[in-house]
Amino acid sequence: MKYTTILFDLDGTLTKSEEGITRSALYAAQKMGFTGFTAEQFKGFIGPPLFVSFKGIVGMTDEQAAQAVEYYRERFSAVGWAENEVYTGIPNLLKGLKKNGAKIAMATAKPQVFADRIAERFGLTPYLDAIVGPGLDNTHPSKKELIEKAVSILGGEPIMIGDRLFDIEGGQQNGIPTVGVTYGYGTEEELRDAGATYIAHSVEELAQILLGDAQRAKGIFLTMEGMDGCGKTTQRCALVEHLKNLGWDVVTTREPGGDEVAEKIRTLVLDPKNSALCDEAEAYLYAASRAQNVRALIRPALEAGKAVVCDRFVDSSIAYQGGGRALGRETVRELNRLAVGDTMPDVTVYLHMPPERALSRRLSASEPDRMESQAADFHARTYETYDHLFEGETRVVQVNAAQTIQEVTREMLSAVDERLNALAAE
């Protein structure tokens, strides 16, 4: 890597912050009696200091602009900061930069208290060696001064990345190269006219500029486990949406199943008509479907730096066939070694719910499949095996699935974030 210190702007470079910024600016302008503006007109607030924008875009005096900044922060501190999402591909880019030894800082005109909060909420903090932003004292430091401070903290061979001319000019004033990103809120013409050293039209192009031929980081692998009826389908949707907001390109799959071949095996295994299927054949069929899914979908997605969310994985076989079918946990684990190889989850969400309650919920929704039609003692053994299997496993996030849907989602996402932050810190 040519550059060892990577400085990022925040708004329009790391995150899509338009909604929170424009809504908060409109709120402040209206409280000051300046009406008739649209959210589109207020996109200019993204990048420069608020005080400058209220004067230049809205036409306020110094005194009015200072008061408007206070009103802006009133709404932004309550809800605006969270009206945000990370650009797709950013977390894997940051992961790749850290993998190759880079130091990373955020240099932003956003007050540092908000920059810190956003970085923490959207999973960026573990990748950052420094966050540099102004205080709330309305001193309005220039981008030049913010970049200068970040460089003084980290040293190395720096490069500045941003989406507006202020980022490019600030980098030039510090004598460092710059990358203008056109996926944000500035135009390519603006960035070229400002003298950007490089132009990146996407996060992928940005990664090529920064990493070159250096090794890329792999994606993250998450699985969901639990008794049939515990709410995996609902919570999987919430998890996928959350990961997308964190900037991950998400691939979803399921087991048994995955690609066309694995889905055919799924049909065979779950068809209630196949009651003569013996326990050992069932275990081998699950492993066969898993081997196909790993090679056709999961590994390629991870190699491409994506997040994979899989509904069930090898833990299900150990619980259902090893425990439920009484084939033995180690027997089933050994049977699956060739199927999964070294492809194991980084995070496993276990939705914990007693089997009788879970199955009751499941059967009230639709006709049972072949596995759901098994006797109560089968489900009891499966449940018990899950509990023994996950005891002390650091990759496993255990969630009380007997709560309301909203409570389960909150508990799950908080625990997943904690686990992902720990992985990033490693």
Short mmCIF file of C-alpha atoms in Angstrom, two decimals, residues 69 111 142 248 252 254 304 367:
data_model
loop_
_atom_site.label_atom_id
_atom_site.label_comp_id
_atom_site.label_asym_id
_atom_site.label_seq_id
_atom_site.Cartn_x
_atom_site.Cartn_y
_atom_site.Cartn_z
CA VAL A 69 -27.10 26.11 14.61
CA PRO A 111 -19.13 18.20 15.90
CA SER A 142 -11.56 24.82 8.76
CA TRP A 248 -22.62 -4.62 4.30
CA THR A 252 -29.01 -14.64 2.31
CA ARG A 254 -30.84 -21.28 4.06
CA ALA A 304 -16.03 -11.10 -2.32
CA GLU A 367 -49.01 -27.47 7.82
#
